[in-house]
Coordinates of C-alpha atoms in Angstrom, one line a residue:
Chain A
X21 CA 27.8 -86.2 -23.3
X22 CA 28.9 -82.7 -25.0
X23 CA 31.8 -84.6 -26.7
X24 CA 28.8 -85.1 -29.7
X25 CA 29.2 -82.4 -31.4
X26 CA 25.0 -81.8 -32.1
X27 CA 25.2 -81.6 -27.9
X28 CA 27.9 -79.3 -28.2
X29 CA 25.8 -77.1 -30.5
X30 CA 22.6 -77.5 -28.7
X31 CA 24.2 -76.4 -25.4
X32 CA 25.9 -73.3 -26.7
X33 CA 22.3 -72.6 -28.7
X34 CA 20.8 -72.6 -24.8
X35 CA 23.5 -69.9 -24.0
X36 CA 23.0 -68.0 -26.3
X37 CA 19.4 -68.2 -26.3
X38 CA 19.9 -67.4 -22.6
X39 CA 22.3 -64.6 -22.5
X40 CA 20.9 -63.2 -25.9
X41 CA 24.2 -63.5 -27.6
X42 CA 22.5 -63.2 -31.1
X43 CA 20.7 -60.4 -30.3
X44 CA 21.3 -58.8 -33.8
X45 CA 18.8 -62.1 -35.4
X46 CA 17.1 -63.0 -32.5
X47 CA 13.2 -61.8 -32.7
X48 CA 13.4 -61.4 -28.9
X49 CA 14.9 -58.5 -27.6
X50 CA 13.9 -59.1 -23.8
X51 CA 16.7 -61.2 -24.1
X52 CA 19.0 -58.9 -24.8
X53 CA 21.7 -59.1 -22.2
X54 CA 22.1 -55.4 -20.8
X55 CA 17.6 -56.1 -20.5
X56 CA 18.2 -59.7 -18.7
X57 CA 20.8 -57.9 -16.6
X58 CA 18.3 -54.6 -15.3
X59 CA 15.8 -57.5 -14.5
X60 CA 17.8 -59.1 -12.1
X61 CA 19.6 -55.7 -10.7
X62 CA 15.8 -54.7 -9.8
X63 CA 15.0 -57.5 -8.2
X64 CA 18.8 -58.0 -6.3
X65 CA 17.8 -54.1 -5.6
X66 CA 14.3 -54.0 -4.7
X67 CA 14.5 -57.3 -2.7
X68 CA 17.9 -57.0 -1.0
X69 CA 20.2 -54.2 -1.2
X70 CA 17.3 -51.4 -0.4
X71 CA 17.1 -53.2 2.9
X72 CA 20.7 -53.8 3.6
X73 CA 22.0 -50.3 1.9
X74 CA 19.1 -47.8 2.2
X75 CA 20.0 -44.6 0.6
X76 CA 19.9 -42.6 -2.7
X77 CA 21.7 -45.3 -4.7
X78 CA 19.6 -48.1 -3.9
X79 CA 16.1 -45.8 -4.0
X80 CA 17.3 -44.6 -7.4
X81 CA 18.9 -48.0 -9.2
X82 CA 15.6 -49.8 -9.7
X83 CA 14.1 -46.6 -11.6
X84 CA 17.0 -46.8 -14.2
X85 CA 17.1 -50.6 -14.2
X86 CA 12.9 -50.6 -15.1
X87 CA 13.1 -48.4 -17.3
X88 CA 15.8 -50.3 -19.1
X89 CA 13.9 -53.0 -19.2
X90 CA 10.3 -52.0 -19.5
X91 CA 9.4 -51.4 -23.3
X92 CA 11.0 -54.5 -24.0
X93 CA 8.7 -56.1 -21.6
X94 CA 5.6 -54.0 -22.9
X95 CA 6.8 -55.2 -26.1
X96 CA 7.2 -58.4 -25.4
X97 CA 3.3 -58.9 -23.6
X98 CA 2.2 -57.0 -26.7
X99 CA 3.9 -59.2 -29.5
X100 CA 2.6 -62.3 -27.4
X101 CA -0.9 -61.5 -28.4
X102 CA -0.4 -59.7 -31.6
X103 CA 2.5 -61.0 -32.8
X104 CA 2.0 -59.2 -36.4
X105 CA 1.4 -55.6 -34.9
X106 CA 3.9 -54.9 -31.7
X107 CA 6.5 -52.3 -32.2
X108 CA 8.8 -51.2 -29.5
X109 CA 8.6 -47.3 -30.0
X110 CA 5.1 -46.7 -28.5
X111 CA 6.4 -48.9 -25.9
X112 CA 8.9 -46.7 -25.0
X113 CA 7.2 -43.7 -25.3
X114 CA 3.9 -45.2 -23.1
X115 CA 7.1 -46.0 -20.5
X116 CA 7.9 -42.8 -20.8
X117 CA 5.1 -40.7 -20.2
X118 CA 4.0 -43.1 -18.0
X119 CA 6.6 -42.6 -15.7
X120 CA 6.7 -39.2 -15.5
X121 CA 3.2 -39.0 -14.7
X122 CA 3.3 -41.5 -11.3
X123 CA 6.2 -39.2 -10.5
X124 CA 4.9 -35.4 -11.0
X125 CA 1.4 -36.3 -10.2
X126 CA 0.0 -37.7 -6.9
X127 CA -3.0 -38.8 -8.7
X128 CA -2.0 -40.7 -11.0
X129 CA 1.0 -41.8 -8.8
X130 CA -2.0 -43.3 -6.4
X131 CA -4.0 -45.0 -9.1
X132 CA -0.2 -47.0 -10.1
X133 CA -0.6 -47.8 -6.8
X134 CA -3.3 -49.6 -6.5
X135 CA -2.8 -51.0 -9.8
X136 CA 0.3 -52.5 -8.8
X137 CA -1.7 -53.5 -5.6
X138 CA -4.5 -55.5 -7.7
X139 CA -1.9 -57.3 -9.4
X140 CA -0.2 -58.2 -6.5
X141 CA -3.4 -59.6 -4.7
X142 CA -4.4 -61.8 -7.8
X143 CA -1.1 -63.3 -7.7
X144 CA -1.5 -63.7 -3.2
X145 CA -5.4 -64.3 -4.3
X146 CA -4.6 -67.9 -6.5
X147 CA -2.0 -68.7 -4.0
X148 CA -3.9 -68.7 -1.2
X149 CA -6.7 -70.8 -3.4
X150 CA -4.4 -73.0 -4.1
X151 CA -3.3 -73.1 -0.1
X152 CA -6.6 -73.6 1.0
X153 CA -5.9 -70.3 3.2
X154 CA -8.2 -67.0 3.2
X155 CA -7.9 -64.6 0.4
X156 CA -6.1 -61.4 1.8
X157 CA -7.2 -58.2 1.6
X158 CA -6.8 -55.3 -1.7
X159 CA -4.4 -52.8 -0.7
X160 CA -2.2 -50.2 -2.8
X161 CA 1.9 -50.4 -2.9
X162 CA 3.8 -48.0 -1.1
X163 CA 4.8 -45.4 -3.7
X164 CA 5.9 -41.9 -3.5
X165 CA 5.7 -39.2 -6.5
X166 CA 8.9 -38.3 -6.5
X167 CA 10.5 -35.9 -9.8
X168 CA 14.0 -36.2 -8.6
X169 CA 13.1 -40.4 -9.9
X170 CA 13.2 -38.6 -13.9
X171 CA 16.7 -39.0 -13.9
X172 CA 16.1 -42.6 -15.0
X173 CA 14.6 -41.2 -18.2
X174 CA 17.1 -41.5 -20.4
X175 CA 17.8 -45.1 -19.9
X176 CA 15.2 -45.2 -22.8
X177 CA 17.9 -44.4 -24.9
X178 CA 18.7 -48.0 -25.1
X179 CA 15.0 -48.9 -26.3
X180 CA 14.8 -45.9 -28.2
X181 CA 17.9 -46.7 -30.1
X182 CA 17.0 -50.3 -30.3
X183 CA 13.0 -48.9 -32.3
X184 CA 14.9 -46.6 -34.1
X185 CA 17.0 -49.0 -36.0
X186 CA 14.1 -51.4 -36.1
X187 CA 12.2 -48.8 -37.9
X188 CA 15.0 -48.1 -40.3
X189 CA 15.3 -51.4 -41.5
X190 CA 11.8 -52.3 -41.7
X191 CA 10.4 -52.8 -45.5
X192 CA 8.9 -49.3 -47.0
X193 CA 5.6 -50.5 -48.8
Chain B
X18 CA 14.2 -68.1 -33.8
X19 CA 15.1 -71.8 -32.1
X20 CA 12.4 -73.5 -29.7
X21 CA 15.5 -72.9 -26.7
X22 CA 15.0 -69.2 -27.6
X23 CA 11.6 -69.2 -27.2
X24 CA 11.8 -71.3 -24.0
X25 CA 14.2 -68.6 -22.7
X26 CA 12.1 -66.1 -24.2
X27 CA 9.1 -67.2 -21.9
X28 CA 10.9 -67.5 -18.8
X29 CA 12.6 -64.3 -19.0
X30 CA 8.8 -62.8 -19.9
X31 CA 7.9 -64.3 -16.5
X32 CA 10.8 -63.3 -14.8
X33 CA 10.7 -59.6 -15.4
X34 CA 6.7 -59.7 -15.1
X35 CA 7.4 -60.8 -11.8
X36 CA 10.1 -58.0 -11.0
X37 CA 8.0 -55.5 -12.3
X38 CA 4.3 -56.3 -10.0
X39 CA 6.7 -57.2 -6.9
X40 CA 8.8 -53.6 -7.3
X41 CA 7.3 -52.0 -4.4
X42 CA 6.0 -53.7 -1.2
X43 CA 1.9 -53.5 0.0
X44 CA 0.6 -50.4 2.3
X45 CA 0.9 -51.2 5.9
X46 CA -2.9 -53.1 6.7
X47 CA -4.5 -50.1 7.7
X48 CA -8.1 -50.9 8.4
X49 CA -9.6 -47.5 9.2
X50 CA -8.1 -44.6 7.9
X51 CA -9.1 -40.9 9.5
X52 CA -8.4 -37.9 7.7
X53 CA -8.1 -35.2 10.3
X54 CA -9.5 -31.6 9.6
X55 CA -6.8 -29.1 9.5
X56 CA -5.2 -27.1 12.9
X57 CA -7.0 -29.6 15.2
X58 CA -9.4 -32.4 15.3
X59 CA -10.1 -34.9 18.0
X60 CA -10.3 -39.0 17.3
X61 CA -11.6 -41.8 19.4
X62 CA -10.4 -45.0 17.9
X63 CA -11.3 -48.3 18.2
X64 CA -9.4 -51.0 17.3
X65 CA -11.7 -53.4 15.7
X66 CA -9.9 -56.6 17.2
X67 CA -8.3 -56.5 20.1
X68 CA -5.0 -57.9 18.2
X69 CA -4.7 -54.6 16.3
X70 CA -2.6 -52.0 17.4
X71 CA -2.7 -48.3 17.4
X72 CA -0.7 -46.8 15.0
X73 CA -1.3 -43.1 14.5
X74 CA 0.5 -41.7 11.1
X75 CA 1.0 -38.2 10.8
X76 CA 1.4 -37.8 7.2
X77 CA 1.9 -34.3 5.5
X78 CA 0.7 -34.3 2.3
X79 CA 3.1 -33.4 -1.3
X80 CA 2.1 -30.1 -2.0
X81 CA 2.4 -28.9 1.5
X82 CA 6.1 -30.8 1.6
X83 CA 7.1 -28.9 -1.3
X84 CA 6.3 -25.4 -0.1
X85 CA 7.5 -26.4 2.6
X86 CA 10.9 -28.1 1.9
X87 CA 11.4 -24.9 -0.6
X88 CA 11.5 -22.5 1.9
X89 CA 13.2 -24.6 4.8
X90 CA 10.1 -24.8 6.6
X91 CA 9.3 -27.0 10.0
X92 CA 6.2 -28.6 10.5
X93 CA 5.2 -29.0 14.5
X94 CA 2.8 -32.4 15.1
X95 CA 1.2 -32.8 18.5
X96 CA -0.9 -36.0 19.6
X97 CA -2.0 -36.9 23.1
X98 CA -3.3 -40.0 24.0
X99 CA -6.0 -40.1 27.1
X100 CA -8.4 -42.3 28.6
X101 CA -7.1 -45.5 27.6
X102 CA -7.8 -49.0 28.4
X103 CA -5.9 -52.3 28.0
X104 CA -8.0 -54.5 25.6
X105 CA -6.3 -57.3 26.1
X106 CA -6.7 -60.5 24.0
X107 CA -8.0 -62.7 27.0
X108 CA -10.2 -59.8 28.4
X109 CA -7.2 -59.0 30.9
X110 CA -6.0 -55.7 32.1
X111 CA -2.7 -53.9 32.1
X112 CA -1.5 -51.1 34.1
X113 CA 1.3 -50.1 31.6
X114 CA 1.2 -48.7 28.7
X115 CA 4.0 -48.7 26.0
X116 CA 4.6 -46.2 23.6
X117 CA 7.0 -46.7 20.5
X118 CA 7.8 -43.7 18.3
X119 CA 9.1 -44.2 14.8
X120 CA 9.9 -41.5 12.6
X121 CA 12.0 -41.5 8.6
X122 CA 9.9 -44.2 7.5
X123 CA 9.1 -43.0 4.2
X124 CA 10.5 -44.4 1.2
X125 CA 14.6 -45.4 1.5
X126 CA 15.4 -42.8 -1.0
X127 CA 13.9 -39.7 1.5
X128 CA 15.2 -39.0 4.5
X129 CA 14.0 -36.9 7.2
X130 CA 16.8 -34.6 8.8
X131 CA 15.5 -33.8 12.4
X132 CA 13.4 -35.7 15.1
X133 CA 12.6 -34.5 18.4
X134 CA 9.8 -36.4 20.6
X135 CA 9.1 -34.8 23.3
X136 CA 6.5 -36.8 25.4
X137 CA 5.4 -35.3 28.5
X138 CA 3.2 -36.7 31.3
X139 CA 1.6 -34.0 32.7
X140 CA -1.1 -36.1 35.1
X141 CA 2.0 -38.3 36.1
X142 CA 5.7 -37.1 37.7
X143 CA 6.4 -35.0 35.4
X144 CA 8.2 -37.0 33.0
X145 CA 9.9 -35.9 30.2
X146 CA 11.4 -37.8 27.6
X147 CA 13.2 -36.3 24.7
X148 CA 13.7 -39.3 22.2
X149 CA 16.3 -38.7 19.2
X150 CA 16.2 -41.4 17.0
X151 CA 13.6 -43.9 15.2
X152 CA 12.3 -46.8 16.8
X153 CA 12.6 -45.5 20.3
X154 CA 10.5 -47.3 23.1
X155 CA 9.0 -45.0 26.2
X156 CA 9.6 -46.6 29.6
X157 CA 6.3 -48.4 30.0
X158 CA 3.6 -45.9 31.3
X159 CA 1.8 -45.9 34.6
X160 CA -2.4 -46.3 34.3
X161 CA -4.2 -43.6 34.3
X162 CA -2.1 -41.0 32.7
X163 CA -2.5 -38.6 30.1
X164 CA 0.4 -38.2 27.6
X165 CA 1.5 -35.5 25.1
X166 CA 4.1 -36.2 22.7
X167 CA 5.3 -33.6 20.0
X168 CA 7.2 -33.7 17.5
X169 CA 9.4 -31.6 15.7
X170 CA 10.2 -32.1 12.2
X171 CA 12.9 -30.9 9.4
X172 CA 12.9 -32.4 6.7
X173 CA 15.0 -32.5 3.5
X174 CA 12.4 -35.2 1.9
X175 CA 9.1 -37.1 2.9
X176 CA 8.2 -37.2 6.4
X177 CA 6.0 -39.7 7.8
X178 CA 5.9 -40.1 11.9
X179 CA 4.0 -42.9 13.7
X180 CA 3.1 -43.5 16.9
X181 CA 2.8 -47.2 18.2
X182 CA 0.6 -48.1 20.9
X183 CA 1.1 -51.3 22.6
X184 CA -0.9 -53.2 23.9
X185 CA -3.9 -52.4 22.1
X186 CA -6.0 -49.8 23.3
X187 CA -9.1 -47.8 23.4
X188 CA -7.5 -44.3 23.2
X189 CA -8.8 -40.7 22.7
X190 CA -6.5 -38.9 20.6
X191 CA -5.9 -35.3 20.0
X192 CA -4.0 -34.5 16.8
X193 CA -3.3 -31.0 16.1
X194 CA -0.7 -29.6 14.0
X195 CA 1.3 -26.7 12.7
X196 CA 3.2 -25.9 10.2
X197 CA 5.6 -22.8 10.1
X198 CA 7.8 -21.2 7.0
X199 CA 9.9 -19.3 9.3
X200 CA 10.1 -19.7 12.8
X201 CA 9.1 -16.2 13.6
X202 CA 6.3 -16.4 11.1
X203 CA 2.7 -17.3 12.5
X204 CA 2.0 -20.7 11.6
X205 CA -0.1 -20.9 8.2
X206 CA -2.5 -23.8 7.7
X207 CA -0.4 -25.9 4.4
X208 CA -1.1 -28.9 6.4
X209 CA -4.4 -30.7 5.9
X210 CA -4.3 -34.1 6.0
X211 CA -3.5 -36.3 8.7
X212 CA -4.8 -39.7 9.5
X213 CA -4.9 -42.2 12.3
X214 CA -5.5 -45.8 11.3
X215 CA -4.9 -49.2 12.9
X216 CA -3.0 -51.4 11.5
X217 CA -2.6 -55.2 11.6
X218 CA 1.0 -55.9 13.6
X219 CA 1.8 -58.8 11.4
X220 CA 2.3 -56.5 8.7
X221 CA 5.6 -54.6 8.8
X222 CA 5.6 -50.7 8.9
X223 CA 6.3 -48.9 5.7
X224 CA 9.8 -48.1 5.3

């Protein structure tokens, strides 16, 4: 089957598409690979290796790998419903700030908490519609304001860099 | 922009949604939560179903772990349990009691440096029971008793300590607490929160 050549062409445009090989032309850059990669080390991180390995590498990888990937991810939701208006640098500076805050401030740290919380029970909530089982109960996410986590903040280099050059090339009117 | 990209595109906006709501892991169930006065309060909890059990949290809050962790502080958290009663599921009776105590079970990235339960069964034979260690399980308990645990606590980050009382109980609990900069120093009254909650067993303790 990939001796036709259009195959052939097809299945190294899936690759690419996949691995975000043209990442200079491509209008996505979640699909960047370094982005694809910090998705997949959070989860691998958040999901196995804290359990397995607790300890100050594996409480400290996910903060660097979401913030890698989080403007591009804020971009990405914004671009989906305005297509026309989304840029990247106030996603990366709303990640930023953001960030800082739920660490230095109990407060807010608390109200990403039960944010996080509500968006996990409407995810349990249609599941257990579509079960047939009883909805299960609101509760926060376990999270701890912690400053030592603003290390990670200059991941955002990567996004930065990426607006920066965005902005540069964008058309002057 | 090719419609594979834009499939890709899609998935990978899923995937990382995904990553990003499922980062951290739900609160314990706690069903009641009791913020304690500061020095010393007194509790009588209920569990509201007989399945629950007793999980006491001692919990110091941020700013009083920072002053506290600046200047090498200790915090000192006593609890007794008295008057219990078996509930059990069926209406039975026990006369043991077990007590687990777990301590570090903050967040991974913390770690607390010292524990040291003492329990004490001053009604009973005398027992004492130093325990080192998380997760450690008391011999089960003769009925009636009273029993006094404290703890001792260094710690280089958070510090959360529970108490697990199994099988559920009626209990009256004493929680009192202090906290001292130096040793030598009268204890000073940083610590104000502390709460003592049930919490559903199927759920597994934050850690």
């Amino acid at each position: 089957m990939l001796a036709d050549p259009a195959c052939k062409q097809r299945s190294r445009g899936n690759v690419r598409a996949l691995v975000g090989r043209d990442r200079n032309s491509s209008p996505y850059p979640l699909l960047r690979p370094w982005v694809v990669a910090s998705v997949f080390v959070l989860l691998l991180n958040d999901h196995v290796l804290k359990a397995s390995v607790p300890g100050t590498v594996t409480g400290k990888l996910s903060d660097f790998a979401g913030l890698l990937f989080f403007p591009y991810l804020l971009h990405a939701l914004w671009a989906s419903v305005m297509p026309h208006r989304a840029r990247l640098l106030p996603c990366v500076i709303a990640t930023g700030l953001v960030f800082s805050a739920i660490q230095l401030d109990p407060t807010v740290g608390e109200m990403w908490a039960w944010a996080l919380g509500g968006l996990q029970w409407l995810g349990w909530t249609g599941w257990a519609v579509i079960a047939g089982e009883a909805t299960p109960p609101l509760r926060s996410v376990s999270h701890t304001a912690d400053p030592t986590d603003l290390w990670a903040l200059p991941m955002l280099g990567f996004s930065l860099r990426d607006a920066w050059a965005h902005r540069k090339r964008a058309p002057r009117p | 922009m090719t419609q594979n990209e834009r499939r890709a595109h899609v998935l990978m906006l899923a995937i990382a949604s995904v990553a990003t709501i499922a980062t951290k892991r739900p609160q314990p169930g706690w069903s009641t939560s009791v913020p304690v006065a500061p020095k010393q309060s007194q509790l009588v909890l209920t569990p509201e179903t007989p399945s629950k059990e007793l999980r006491l949290r001692i919990e110091v809050p941020a700013e009083a772990r920072a002053a506290q962790h600046t200047m090498g502080g200790l915090v000192r958290a006593s609890l007794s349990v008295r008057e219990w009663q078996h509930r059990g599921e069926d209406g039975s009776s026990s006369d043991q009691l077990t007590l687990t105590f777990r301590s570090d079970v903050g967040v991974p990235d913390h770690s607390s440096s010292v524990h040291l339960w003492d329990f004490k069964q001053p009604l009973g034979a005398g027992v004492h029971w130093p325990v080192i260690g998380p997760d450690s399980v008391c011999p089960p308990l003769p009925k009636p008793c009273v029993l006094e645990a404290t703890a001792t606590i260094e710690w280089t980050g958070a510090f959360i300590g529970e108490v697990v009382v199994s099988p559920s109980v009626d209990a009256r609990l004493d929680v009192s607490t202090t906290s001292r900069r130096h040793q030598e120093q009268p204890p000073n009254s940083d610590l104000r929160v502390l709460e003592a909650r049930w919490q559903d067993p199927d759920l597994p303790p934050e850690r």
